[in-house]
One Martini backbone bead per residue (centre of mass of N, CA, C, O) as a GRO file, in nm:
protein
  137
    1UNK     BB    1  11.990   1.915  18.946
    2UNK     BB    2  11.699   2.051  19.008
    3UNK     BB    3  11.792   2.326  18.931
    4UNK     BB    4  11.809   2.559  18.665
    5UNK     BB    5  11.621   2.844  18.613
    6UNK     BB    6  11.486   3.116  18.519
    7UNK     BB    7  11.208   3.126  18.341
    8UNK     BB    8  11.044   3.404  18.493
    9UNK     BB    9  10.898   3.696  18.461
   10UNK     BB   10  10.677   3.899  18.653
   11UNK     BB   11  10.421   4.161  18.521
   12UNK     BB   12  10.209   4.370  18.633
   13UNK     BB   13   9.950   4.528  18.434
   14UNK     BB   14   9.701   4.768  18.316
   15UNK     BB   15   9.848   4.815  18.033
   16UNK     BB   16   9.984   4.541  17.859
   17UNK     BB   17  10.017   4.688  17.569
   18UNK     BB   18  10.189   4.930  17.624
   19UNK     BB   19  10.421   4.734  17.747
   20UNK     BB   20  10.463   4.539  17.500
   21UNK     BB   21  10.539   4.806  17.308
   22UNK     BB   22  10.786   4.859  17.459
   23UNK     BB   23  10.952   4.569  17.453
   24UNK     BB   24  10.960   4.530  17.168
   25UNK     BB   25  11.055   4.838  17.057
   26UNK     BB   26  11.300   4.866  17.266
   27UNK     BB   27  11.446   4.577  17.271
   28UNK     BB   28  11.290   4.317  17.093
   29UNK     BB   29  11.123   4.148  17.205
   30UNK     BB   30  10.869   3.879  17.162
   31UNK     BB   31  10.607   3.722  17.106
   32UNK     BB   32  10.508   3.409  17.202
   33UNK     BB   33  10.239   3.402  17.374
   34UNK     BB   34   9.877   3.380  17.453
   35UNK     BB   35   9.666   3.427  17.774
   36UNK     BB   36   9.362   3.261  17.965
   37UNK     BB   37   9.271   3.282  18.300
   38UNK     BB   38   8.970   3.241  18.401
   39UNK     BB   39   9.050   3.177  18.684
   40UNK     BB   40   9.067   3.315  19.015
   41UNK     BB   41   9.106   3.511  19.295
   42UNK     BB   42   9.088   3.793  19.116
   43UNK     BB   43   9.033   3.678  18.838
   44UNK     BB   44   9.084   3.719  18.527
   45UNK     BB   45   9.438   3.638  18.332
   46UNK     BB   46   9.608   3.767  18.134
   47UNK     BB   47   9.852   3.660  17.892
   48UNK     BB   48  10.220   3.757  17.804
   49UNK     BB   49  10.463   3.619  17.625
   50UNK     BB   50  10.816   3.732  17.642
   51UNK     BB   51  11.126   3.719  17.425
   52UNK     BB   52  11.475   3.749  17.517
   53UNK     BB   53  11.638   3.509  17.408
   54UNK     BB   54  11.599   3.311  17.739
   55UNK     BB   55  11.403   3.553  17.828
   56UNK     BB   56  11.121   3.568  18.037
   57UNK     BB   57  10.839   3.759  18.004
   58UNK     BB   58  10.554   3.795  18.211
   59UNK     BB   59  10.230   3.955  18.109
   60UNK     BB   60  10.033   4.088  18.361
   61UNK     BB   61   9.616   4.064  18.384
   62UNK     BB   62   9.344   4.235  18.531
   63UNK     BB   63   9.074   4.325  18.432
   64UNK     BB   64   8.919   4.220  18.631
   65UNK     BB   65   8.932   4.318  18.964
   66UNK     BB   66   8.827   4.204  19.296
   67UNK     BB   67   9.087   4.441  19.386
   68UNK     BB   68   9.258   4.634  19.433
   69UNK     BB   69   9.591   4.715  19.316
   70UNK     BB   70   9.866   4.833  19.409
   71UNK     BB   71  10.105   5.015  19.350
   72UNK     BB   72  10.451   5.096  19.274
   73UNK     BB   73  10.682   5.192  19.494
   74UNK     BB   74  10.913   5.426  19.468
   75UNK     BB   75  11.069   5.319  19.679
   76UNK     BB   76  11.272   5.174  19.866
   77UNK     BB   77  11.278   4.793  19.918
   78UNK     BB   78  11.230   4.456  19.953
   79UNK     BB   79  11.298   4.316  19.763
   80UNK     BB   80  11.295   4.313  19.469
   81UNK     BB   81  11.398   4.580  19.179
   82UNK     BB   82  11.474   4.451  18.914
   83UNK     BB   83  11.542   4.460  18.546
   84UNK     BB   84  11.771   4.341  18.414
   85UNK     BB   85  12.002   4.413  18.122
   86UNK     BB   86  12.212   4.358  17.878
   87UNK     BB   87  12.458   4.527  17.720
   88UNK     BB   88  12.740   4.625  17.494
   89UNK     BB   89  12.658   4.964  17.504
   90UNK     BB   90  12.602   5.209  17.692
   91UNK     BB   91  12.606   5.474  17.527
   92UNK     BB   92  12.432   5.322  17.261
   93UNK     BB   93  12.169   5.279  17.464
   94UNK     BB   94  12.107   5.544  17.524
   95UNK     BB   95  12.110   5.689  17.258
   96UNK     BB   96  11.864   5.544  17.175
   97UNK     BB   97  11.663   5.551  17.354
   98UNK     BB   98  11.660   5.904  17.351
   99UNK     BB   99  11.568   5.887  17.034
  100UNK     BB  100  11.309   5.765  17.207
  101UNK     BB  101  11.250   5.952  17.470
  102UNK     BB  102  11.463   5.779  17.672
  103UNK     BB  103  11.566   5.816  18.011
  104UNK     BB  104  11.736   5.826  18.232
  105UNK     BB  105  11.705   5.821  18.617
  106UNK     BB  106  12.013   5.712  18.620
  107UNK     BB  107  12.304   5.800  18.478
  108UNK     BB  108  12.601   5.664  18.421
  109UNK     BB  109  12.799   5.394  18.609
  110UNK     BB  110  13.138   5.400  18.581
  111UNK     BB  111  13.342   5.107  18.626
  112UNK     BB  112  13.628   4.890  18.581
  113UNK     BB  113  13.425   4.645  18.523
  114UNK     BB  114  13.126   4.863  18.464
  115UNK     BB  115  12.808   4.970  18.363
  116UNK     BB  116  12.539   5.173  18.503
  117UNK     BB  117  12.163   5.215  18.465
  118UNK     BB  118  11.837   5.309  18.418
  119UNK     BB  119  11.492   5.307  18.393
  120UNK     BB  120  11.169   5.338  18.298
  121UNK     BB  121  10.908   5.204  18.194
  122UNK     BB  122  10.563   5.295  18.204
  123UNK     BB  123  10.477   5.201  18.525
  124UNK     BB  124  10.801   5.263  18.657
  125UNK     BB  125  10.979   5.068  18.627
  126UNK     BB  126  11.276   4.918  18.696
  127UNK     BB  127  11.557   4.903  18.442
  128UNK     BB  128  11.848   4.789  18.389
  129UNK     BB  129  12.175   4.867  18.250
  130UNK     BB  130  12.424   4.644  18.158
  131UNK     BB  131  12.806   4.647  18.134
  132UNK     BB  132  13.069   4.463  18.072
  133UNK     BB  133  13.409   4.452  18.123
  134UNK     BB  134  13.446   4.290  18.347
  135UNK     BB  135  13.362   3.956  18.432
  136UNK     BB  136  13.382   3.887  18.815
  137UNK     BB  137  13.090   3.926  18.987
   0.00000   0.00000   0.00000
């Protein structure tokens, strides 16, 4: 098979730090390693890859961009939704999270199946909390 897995996720946003302190110490995700593409068509772009498990998060920021980006729109869209990521216990994760200040912005919805619920990251992004029951969808 050409295609083996999905290698990573880009997240972009313009405040980096405060992005990488979230998911290093809400989810646990590690730095793996920084880097800086001096040219681009937007200008230099600085990259942190965060590692949680096997799964990378590409988080990008254009320090100085040669054009406004503009903010991710708060209604459902066409395409990509949200980063889901696999809880072992929703009722766990959630009280973990309120410890942290972190409220759910909807859920949990809990069905034969699974349990999921939502939160959002500092700049708005959704992220899905998702708990299997039986695994078979």
């Amino acid at each position: 098979m050409m295609f083996k897995r999905i290698d990573h996720i880009e997240l972009l946003t313009d405040a980096p730090e405060r992005v990488v302190e979230f998911y290093t110490a809400t989810f646990g995700f590690r730095v793996r390693s920084r880097a800086r593409v001096p040219q681009t068509p937007q200008g230099p772009l600085d990259l942190v890859y965060l590692e949680l498990g096997d799964t990378t998060l590409e988080v990008m920021c254009f320090p100085e961009p040669k054009h406004r980006i503009p903010e991710r729109p708060s209604e459902l869209r066409q395409g990509w939704q949200c980063l889901a990521l696999e809880v072992d216990d929703m009722d766990g994760a959630l009280a973990e999270l309120k410890a942290r200040g972190i409220e759910p912005s909807w859920g949990p919805l809990k069905r034969p199946d699974y349990a999921r619920a939502e939160i959002r990251d500092p700049d708005g992004n959704p992220i899905e909390l998702r708990q299997w029951i039986d695994k078979k969808l």
